[in-house]
Short mmCIF file of C-alpha atoms and ligand atoms in Angstrom, two decimals:
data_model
loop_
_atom_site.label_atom_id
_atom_site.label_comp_id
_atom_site.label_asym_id
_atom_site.label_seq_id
_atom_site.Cartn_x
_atom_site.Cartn_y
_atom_site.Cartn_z
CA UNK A 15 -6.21 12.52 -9.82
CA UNK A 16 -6.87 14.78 -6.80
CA UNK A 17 -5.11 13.15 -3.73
CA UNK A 18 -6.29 13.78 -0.29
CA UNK A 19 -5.18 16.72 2.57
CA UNK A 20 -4.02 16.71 5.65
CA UNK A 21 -3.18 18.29 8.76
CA UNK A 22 0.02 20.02 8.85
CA UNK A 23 3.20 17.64 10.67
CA UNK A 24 4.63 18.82 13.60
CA UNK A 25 8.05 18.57 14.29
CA UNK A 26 9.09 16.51 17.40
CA UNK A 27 12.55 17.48 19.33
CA UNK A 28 15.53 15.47 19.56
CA UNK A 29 16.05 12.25 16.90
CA UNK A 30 15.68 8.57 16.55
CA UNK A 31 17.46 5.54 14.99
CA UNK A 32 17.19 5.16 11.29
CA UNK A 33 14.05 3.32 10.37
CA UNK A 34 15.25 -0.69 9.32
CA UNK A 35 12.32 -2.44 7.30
CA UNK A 36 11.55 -6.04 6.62
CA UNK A 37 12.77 -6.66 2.43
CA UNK A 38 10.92 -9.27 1.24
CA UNK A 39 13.31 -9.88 -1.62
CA UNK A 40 16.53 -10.28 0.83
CA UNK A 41 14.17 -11.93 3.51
CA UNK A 42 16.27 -9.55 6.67
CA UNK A 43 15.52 -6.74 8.51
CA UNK A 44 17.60 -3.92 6.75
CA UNK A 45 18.12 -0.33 7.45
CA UNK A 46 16.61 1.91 4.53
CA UNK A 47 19.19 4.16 2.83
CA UNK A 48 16.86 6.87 1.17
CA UNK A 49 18.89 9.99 0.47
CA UNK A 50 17.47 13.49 1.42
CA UNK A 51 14.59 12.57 -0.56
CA UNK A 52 13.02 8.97 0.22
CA UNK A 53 11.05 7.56 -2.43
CA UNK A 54 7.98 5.53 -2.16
CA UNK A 55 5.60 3.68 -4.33
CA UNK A 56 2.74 1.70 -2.82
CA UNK A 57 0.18 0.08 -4.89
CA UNK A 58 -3.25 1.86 -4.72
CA UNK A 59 -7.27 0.38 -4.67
CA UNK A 60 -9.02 -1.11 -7.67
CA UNK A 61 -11.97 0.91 -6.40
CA UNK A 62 -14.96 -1.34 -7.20
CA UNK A 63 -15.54 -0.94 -3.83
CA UNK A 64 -15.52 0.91 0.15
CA UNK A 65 -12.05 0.64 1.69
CA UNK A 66 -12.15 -1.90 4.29
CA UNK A 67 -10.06 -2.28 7.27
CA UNK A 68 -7.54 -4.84 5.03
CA UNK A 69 -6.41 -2.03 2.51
CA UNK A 70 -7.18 0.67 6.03
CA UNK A 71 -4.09 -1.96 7.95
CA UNK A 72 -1.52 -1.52 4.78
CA UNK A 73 -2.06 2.01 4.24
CA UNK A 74 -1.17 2.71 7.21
CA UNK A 75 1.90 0.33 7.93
CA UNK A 76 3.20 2.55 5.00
CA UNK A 77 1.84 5.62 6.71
CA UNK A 78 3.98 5.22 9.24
CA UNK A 79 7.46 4.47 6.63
CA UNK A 80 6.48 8.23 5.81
CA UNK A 81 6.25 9.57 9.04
CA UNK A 82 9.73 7.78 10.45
CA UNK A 83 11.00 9.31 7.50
CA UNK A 84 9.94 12.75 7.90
CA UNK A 85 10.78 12.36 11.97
CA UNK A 86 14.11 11.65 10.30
CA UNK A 87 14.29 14.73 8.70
CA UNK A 88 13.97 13.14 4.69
CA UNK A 89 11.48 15.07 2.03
CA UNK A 90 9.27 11.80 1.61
CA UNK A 91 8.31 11.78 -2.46
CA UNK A 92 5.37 9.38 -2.15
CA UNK A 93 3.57 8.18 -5.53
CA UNK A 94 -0.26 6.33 -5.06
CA UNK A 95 -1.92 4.82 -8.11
CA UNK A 96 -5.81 3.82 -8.31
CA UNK A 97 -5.99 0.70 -10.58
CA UNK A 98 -9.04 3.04 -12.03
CA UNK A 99 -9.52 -0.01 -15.21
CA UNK A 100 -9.30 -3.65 -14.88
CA UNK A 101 -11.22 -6.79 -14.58
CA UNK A 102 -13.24 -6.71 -11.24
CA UNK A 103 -14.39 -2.74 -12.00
CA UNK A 104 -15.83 -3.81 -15.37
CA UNK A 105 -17.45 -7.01 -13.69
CA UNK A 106 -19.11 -5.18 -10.44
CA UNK A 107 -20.35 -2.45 -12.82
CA UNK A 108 -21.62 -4.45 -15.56
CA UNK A 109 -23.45 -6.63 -12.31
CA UNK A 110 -24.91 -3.43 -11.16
CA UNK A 111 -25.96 -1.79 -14.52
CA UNK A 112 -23.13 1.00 -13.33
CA UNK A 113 -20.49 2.39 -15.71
CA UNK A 114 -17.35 1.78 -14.66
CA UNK A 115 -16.20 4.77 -14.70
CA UNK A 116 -18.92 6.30 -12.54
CA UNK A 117 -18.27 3.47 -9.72
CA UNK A 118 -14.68 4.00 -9.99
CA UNK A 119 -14.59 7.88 -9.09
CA UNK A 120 -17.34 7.08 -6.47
CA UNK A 121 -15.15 4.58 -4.39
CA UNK A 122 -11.95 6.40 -4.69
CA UNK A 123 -13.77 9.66 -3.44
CA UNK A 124 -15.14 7.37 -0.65
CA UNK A 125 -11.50 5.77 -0.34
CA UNK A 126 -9.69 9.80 -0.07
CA UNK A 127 -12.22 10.64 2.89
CA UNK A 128 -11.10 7.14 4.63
CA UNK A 129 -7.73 8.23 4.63
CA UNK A 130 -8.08 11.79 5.16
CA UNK A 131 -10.27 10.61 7.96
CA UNK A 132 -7.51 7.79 9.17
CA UNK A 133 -4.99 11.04 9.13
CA UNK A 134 -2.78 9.04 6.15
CA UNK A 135 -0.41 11.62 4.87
CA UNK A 136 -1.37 11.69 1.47
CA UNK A 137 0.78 10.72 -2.30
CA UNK A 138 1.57 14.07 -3.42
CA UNK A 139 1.02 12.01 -6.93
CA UNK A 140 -2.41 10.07 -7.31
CA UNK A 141 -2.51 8.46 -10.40
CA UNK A 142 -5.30 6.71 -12.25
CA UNK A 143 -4.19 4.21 -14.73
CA UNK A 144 -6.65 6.11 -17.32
CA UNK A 145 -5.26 9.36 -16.97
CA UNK A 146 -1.50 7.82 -17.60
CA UNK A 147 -2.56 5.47 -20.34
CA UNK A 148 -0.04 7.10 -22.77
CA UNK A 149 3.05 6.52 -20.64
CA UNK A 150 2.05 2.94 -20.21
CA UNK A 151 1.65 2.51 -23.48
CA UNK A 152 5.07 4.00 -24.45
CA UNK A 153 6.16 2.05 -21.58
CA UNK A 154 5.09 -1.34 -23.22
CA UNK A 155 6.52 -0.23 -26.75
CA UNK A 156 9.97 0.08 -25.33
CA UNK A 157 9.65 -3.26 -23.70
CA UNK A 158 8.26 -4.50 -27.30
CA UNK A 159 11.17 -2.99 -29.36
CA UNK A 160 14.05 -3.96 -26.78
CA UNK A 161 12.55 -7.81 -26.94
CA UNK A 162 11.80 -7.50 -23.55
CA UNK A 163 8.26 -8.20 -24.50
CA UNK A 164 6.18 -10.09 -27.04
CA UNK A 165 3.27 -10.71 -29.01
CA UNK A 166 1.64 -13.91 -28.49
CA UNK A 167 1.31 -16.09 -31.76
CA UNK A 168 -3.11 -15.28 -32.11
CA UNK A 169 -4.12 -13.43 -35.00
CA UNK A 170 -7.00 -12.64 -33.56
CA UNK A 171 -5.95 -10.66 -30.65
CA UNK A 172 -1.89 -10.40 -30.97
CA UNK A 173 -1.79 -9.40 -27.22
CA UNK A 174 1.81 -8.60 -25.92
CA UNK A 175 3.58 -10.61 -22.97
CA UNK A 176 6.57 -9.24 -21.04
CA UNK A 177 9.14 -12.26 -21.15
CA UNK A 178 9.86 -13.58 -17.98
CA UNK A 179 13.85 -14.08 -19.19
CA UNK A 180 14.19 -10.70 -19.99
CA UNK A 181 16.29 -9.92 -16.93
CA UNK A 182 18.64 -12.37 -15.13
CA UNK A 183 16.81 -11.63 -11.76
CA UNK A 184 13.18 -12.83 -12.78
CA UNK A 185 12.52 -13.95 -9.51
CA UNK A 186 14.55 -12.50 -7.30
CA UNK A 187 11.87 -10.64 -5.53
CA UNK A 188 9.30 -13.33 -4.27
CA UNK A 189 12.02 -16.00 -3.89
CA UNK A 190 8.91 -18.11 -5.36
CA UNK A 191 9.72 -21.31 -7.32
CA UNK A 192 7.99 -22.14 -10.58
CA UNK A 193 5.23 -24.55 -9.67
CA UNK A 194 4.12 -21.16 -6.85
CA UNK A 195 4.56 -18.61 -9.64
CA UNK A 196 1.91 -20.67 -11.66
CA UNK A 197 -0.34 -21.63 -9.22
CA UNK A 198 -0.43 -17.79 -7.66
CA UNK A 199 -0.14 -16.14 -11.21
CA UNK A 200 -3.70 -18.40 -11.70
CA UNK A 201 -5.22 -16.53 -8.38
CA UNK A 202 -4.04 -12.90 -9.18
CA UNK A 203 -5.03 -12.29 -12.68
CA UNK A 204 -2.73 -13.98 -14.78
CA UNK A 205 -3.48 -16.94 -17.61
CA UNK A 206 -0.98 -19.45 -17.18
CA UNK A 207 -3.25 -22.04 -19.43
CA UNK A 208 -2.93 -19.54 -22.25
CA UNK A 209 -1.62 -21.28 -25.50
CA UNK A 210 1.77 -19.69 -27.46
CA UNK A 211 3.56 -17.90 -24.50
CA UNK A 212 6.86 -18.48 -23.81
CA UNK A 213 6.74 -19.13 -20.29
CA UNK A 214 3.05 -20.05 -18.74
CA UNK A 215 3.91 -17.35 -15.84
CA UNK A 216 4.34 -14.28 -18.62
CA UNK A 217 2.48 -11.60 -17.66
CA UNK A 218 -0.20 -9.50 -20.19
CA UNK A 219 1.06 -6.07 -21.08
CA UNK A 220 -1.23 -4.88 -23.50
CA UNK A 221 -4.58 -6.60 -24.20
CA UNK A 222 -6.22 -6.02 -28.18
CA UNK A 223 -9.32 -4.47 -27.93
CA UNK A 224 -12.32 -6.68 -27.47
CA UNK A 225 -15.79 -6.61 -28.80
CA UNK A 226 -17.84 -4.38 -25.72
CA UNK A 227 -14.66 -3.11 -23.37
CA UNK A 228 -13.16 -0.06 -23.25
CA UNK A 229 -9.97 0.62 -24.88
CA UNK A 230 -7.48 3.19 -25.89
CA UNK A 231 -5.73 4.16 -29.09
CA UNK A 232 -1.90 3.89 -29.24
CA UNK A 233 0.91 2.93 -30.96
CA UNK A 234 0.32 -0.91 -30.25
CA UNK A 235 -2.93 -1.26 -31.44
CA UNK A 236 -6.45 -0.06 -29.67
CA UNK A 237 -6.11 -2.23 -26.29
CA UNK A 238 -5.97 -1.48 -22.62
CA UNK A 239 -2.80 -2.63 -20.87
CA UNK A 240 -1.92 -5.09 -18.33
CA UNK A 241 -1.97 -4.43 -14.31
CA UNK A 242 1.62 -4.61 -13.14
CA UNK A 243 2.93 -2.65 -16.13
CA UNK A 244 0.33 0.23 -15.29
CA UNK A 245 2.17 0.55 -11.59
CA UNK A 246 5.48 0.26 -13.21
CA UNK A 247 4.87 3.10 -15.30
CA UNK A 248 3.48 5.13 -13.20
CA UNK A 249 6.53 4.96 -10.73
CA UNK A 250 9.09 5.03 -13.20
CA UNK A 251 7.67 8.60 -14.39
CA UNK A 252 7.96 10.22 -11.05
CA UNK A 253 10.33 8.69 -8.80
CA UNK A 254 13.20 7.73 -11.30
CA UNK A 255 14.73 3.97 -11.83
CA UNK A 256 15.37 3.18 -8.07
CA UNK A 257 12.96 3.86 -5.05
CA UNK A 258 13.74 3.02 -1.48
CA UNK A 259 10.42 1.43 -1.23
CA UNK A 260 7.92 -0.46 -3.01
CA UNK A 261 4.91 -1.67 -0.95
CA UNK A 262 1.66 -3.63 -0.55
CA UNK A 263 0.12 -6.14 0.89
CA UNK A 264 1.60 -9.56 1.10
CA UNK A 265 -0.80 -10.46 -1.79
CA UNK A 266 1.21 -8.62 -4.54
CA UNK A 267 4.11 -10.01 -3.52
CA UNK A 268 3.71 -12.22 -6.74
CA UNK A 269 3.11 -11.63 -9.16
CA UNK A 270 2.54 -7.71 -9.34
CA UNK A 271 5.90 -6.79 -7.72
CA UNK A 272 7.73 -9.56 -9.09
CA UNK A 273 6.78 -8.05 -12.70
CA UNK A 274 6.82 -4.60 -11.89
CA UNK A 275 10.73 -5.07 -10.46
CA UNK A 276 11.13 -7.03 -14.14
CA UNK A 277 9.30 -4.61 -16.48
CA UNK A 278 11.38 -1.45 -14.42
CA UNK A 279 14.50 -3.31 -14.58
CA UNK A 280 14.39 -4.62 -18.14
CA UNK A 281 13.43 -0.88 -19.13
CA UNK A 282 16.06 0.75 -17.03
CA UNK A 283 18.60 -1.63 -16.63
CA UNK A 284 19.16 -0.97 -13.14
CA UNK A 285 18.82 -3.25 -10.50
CA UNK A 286 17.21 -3.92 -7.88
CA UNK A 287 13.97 -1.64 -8.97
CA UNK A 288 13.29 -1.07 -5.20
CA UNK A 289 15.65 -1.06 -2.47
CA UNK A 290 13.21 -2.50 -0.33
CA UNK A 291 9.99 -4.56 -1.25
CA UNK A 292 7.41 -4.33 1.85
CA UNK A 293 4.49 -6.04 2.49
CA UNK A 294 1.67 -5.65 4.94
CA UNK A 295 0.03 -9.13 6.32
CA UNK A 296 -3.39 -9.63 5.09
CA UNK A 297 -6.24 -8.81 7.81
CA UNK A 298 -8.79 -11.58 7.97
CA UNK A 299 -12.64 -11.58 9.21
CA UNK A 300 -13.77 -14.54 10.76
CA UNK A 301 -10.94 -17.05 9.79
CA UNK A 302 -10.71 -15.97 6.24
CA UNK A 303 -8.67 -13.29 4.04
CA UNK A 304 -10.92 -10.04 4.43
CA UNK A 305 -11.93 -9.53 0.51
CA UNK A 306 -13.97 -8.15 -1.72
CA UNK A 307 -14.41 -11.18 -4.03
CA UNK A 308 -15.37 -12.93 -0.74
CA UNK A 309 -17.43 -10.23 0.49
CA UNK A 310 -16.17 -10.54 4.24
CA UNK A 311 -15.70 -6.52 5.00
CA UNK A 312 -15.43 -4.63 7.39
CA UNK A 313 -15.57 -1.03 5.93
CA UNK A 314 -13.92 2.29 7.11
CA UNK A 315 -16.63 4.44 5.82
CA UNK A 316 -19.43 2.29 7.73
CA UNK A 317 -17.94 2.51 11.20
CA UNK A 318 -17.26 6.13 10.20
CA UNK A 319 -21.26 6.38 9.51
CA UNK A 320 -21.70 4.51 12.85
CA UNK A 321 -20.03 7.70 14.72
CA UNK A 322 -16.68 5.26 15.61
CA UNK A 323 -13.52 7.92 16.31
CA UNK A 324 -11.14 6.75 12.93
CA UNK A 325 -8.19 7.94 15.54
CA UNK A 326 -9.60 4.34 17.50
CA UNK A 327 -9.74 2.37 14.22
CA UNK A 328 -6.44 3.31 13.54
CA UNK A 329 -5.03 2.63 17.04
CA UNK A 330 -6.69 -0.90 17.06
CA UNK A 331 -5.21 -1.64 13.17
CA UNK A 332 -1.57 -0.65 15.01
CA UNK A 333 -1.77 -3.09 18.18
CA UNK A 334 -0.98 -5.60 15.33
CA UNK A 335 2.74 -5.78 13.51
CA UNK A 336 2.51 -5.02 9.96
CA UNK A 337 3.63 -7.91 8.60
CA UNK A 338 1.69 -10.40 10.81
CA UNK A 339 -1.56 -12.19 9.65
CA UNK A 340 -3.88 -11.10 11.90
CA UNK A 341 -7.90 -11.52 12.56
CA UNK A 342 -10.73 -8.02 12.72
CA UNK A 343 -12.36 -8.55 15.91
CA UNK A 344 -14.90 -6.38 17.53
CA UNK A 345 -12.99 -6.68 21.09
CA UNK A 346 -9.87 -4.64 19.33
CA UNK A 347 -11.74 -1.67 18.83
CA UNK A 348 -13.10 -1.47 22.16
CA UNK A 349 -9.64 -1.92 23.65
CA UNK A 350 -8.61 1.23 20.95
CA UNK A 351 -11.35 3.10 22.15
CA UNK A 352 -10.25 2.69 26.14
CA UNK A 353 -6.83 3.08 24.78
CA UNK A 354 -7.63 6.70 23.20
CA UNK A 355 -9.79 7.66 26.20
CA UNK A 356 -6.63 7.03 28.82
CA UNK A 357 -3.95 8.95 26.17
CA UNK A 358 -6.46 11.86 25.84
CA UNK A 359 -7.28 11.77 29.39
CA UNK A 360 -3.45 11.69 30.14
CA UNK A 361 -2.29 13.85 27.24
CA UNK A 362 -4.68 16.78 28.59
CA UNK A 363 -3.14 17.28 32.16
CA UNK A 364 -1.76 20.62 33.54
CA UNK A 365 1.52 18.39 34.24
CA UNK A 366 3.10 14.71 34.18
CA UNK A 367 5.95 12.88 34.67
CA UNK A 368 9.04 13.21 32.05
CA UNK A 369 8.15 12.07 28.68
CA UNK A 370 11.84 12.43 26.91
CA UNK A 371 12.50 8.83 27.31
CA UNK A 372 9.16 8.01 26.42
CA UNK A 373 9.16 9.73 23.09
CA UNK A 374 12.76 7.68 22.53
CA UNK A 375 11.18 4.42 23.12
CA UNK A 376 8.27 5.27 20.73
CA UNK A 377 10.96 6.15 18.13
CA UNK A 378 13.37 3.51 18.82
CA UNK A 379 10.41 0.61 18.41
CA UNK A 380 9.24 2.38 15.30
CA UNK A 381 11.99 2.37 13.42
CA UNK A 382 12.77 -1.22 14.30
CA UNK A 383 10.22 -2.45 11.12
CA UNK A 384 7.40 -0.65 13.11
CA UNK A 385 7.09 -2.26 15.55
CA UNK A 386 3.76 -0.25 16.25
CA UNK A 387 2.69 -2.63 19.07
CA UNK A 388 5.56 -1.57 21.47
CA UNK A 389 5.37 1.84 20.51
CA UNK A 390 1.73 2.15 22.03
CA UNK A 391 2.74 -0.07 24.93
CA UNK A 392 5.76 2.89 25.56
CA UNK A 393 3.05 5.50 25.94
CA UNK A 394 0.52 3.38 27.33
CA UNK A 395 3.15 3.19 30.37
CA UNK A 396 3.48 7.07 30.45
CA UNK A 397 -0.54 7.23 30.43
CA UNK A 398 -0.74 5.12 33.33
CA UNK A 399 2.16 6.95 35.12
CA UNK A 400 0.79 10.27 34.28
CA UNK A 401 -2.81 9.27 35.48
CA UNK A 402 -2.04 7.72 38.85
CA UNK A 403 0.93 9.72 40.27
CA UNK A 404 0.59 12.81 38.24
CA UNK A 405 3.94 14.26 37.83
CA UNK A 406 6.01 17.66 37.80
CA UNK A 407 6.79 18.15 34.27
CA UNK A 408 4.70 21.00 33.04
CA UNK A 409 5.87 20.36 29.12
CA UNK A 410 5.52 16.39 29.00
CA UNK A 411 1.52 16.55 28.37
CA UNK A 412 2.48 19.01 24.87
CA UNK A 413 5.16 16.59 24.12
CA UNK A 414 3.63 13.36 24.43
CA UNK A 415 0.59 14.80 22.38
CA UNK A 416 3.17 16.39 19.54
CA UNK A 417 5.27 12.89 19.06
CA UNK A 418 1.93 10.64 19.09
CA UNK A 419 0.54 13.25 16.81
CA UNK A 420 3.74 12.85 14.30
CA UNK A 421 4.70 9.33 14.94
CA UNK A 422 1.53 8.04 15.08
CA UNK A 423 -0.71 10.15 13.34
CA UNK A 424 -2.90 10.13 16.78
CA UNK A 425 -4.53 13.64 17.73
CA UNK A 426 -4.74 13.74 21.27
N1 5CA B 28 -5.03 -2.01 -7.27
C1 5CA B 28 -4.26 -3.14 -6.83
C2 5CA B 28 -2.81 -2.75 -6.57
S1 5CA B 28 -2.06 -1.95 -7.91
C3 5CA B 28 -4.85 -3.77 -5.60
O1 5CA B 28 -4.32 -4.75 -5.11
N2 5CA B 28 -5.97 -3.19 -5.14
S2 5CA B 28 -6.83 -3.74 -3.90
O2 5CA B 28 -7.90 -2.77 -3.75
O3 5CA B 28 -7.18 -5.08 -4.09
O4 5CA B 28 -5.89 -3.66 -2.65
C4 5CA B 28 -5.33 -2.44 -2.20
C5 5CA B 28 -4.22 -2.74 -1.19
O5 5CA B 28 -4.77 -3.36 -0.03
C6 5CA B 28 -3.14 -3.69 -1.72
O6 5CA B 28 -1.88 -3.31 -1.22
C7 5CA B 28 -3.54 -5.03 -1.11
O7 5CA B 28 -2.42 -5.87 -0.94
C8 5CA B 28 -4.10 -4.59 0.22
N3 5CA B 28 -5.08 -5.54 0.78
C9 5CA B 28 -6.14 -6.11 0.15
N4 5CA B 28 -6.81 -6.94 0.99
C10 5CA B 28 -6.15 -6.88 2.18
C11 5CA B 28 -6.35 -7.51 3.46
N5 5CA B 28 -7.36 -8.35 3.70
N6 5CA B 28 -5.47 -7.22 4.46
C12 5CA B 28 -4.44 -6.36 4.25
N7 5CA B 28 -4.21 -5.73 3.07
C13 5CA B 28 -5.05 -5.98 2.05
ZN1 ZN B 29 0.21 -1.90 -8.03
#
């Protein structure tokens, strides 16, 4: 698929620490190790609907992994997918007479101007799961002949199950015992009630074609495959058999990335599929999980419509830490907004004081598992200097608008 532009990246002077990120699978703050290339996978939209500010928050949390990186001085090799078939798409459209695959290249247009408008440094590899069918496919055939996968005992439809012993790991990833792996694999997608698999948490990896849904011809049978294998696939392809970083919000914690480490790993053989599993909190509306199945959204495109600056939406999505929980209230956009107005106001003097140490501390909390909130307090405090007692420094307006520009994605 086409991804999305962006502005060009300028380069800030001097260097930082070396970014350290939260691992879900080792539960510590670790430093990354990516080599001159960093690679990163993060799980894309099922787009059966607008973006809201819950996929906007995680986006960006990753957003700013790529820009440490680059700050850094790494190539970042960044890999998106777009979940472009599955359940919910086929539901919404057949609810709104739509065809699926009309509502699915509508609302990931709409989600590429959201970002673009955000200033997300795009995947230079957007994927669809249509348009890679084939390698998923082949993907699931190796896993088939390698009896890493099965096909469940229903003559009917003889769908095929990845087996959840296929690697000695299973598990490793979420740290999740069984009874949580059944109860969650329930919520996400999965059919733990299913009769004839081997374990109740196995996860689909190629459905038979039924009567009425869309399928694809290949070497297993017509059928349409499974969700987490569709991800695996698609990063296996591009970024090789380790990545520094596989991401997402906490919800895919299980069991999408606990299969897609499993399906990579029993594939590849090597292990751990991703140095580094990271996952964004989950933004809520009004005391509950902001979702589409609950319908409590807050959408990027609609405060775009409503003339809101998307430089203030993303400023008031990064006064929260990635990985916290946190609520959508009205009150943090207006804070973003005064926020932007004292920066720009700042930013755009003939002079102010030094911002060197400033444009260390921004760094410094960044790559300490972005800890975006202290970063904006740093140049909050060099606004507020800059604004009240002026300053000498003819050059520290330019840089303090170059490293929030880089760092933060801000244009000032
Ligand atoms: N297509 C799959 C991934 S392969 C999927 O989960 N799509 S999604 O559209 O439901 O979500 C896209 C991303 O936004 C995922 O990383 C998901 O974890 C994240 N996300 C969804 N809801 C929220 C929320 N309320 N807060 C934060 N992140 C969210
Ligand atoms: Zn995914």
């Amino acid at each position: 698929m086409q991804t999305w532009s962006s502005t060009p990246l300028p380069s800030v002077p001097g260097s930082g620490p070396p970014l350290r990120l939260f691992d879900t699978a080792t539960g510590e703050i670790r430093p990354t190790t990516p080599g001159a290339t960093a690679r990163m996978y993060v799980c894309g939209i099922t787009p059966y609907d607008a973006t809201h500010l819950g996929h906007a928050a995680t986006y960006l949390a990753f957003d700013l992994v790529n820009r440490v990186w680059r700050d850094s001085g790494h190539d970042v090799l960044y890999v998106q997918n777009v979940t472009d078939i599955d359940e919910p798409l086929l539901e919404r459209a057949q609810r709104d007479q739509d065809d699926w695959v009309v509502l699915g290249m509508r609302e990931t247009a709409l989600f590429r101007e959201d970002m673009e408008s955000l200033r997300v440094l795009p995947p230079q590899h957007y994927i669809g799961a249509v348009e890679a069918m084939s390698e998923i496919s082949e993907l699931v055939a190796k896993l088939l002949a390698s009896g890493a996968a099965y096909r469940i005992d229903d003559p009917e439809y003889p769908d095929v199950y990845f087996d959840s012993a296929a690697t000695r790991e299973f598990g490793y990833e979420s740290g999740y015992d069984e009874q949580t792996m059944r109860t969650l694999s329930a919520e996400r997608g999965g059919d733990p009630q299913r009769p004839g698999k081997r374990n109740p948490v196995d996860a689909l990896l190629w459905r038979m074609a039924r009567e009425g849904e869309p399928s694809w011809d290949s070497e297993l049978g017509q059928g349409r495959p499974g969700w987490h294998v569709e991800c695996t696939a698609i990063a296996l392809n591009r970024l090789g058999s380790q990545i520094d970083v596989q991401g997402g919000g906490s919800d895919l914690i299980f069991p999408h990335h606990e299969f897609g480490a499993a399906h990579a790993e029993a594939s590849t053989g090597v292990h751990p599929f991703a140095r580094h599993y990271c996952h964004a909190g989950m933004i809520a509306l009004d005391g509950e999980k902001m979702s589409k199945s609950k319908g409590n959204l807050v959408f990027v495109s609609k405060l775009r419509a409503d003339g809101v600056d998307p430089a203030a939406v993303r400023l008031a999505l990064l006064a929260g830490h990635w990985r916290s929980d946190r609520s959508w209230e009205t009150e943090l956009l207006r804070d973003a907004e005064a926020r932007l107005a004292s920066w720009r106001e700042a930013a755009n003097l003939d002079a102010g004081p030094p911002a060197e140490d400033t444009v260390l501390r921004l760094r410094t909390h960044l790559a300490d598992d972005l800890d975006s909130p202290k970063a904006l307090a740093a140049v909050d405090a060099w606004a507020r200097e800059a604004r009240e007692r002026r300053g000498r420094d003819e050059q520290a307006p330019a840089l303090i608008r170059t490293a929030v520009d880089a760092l933060l994605g801000v244009a000032l």
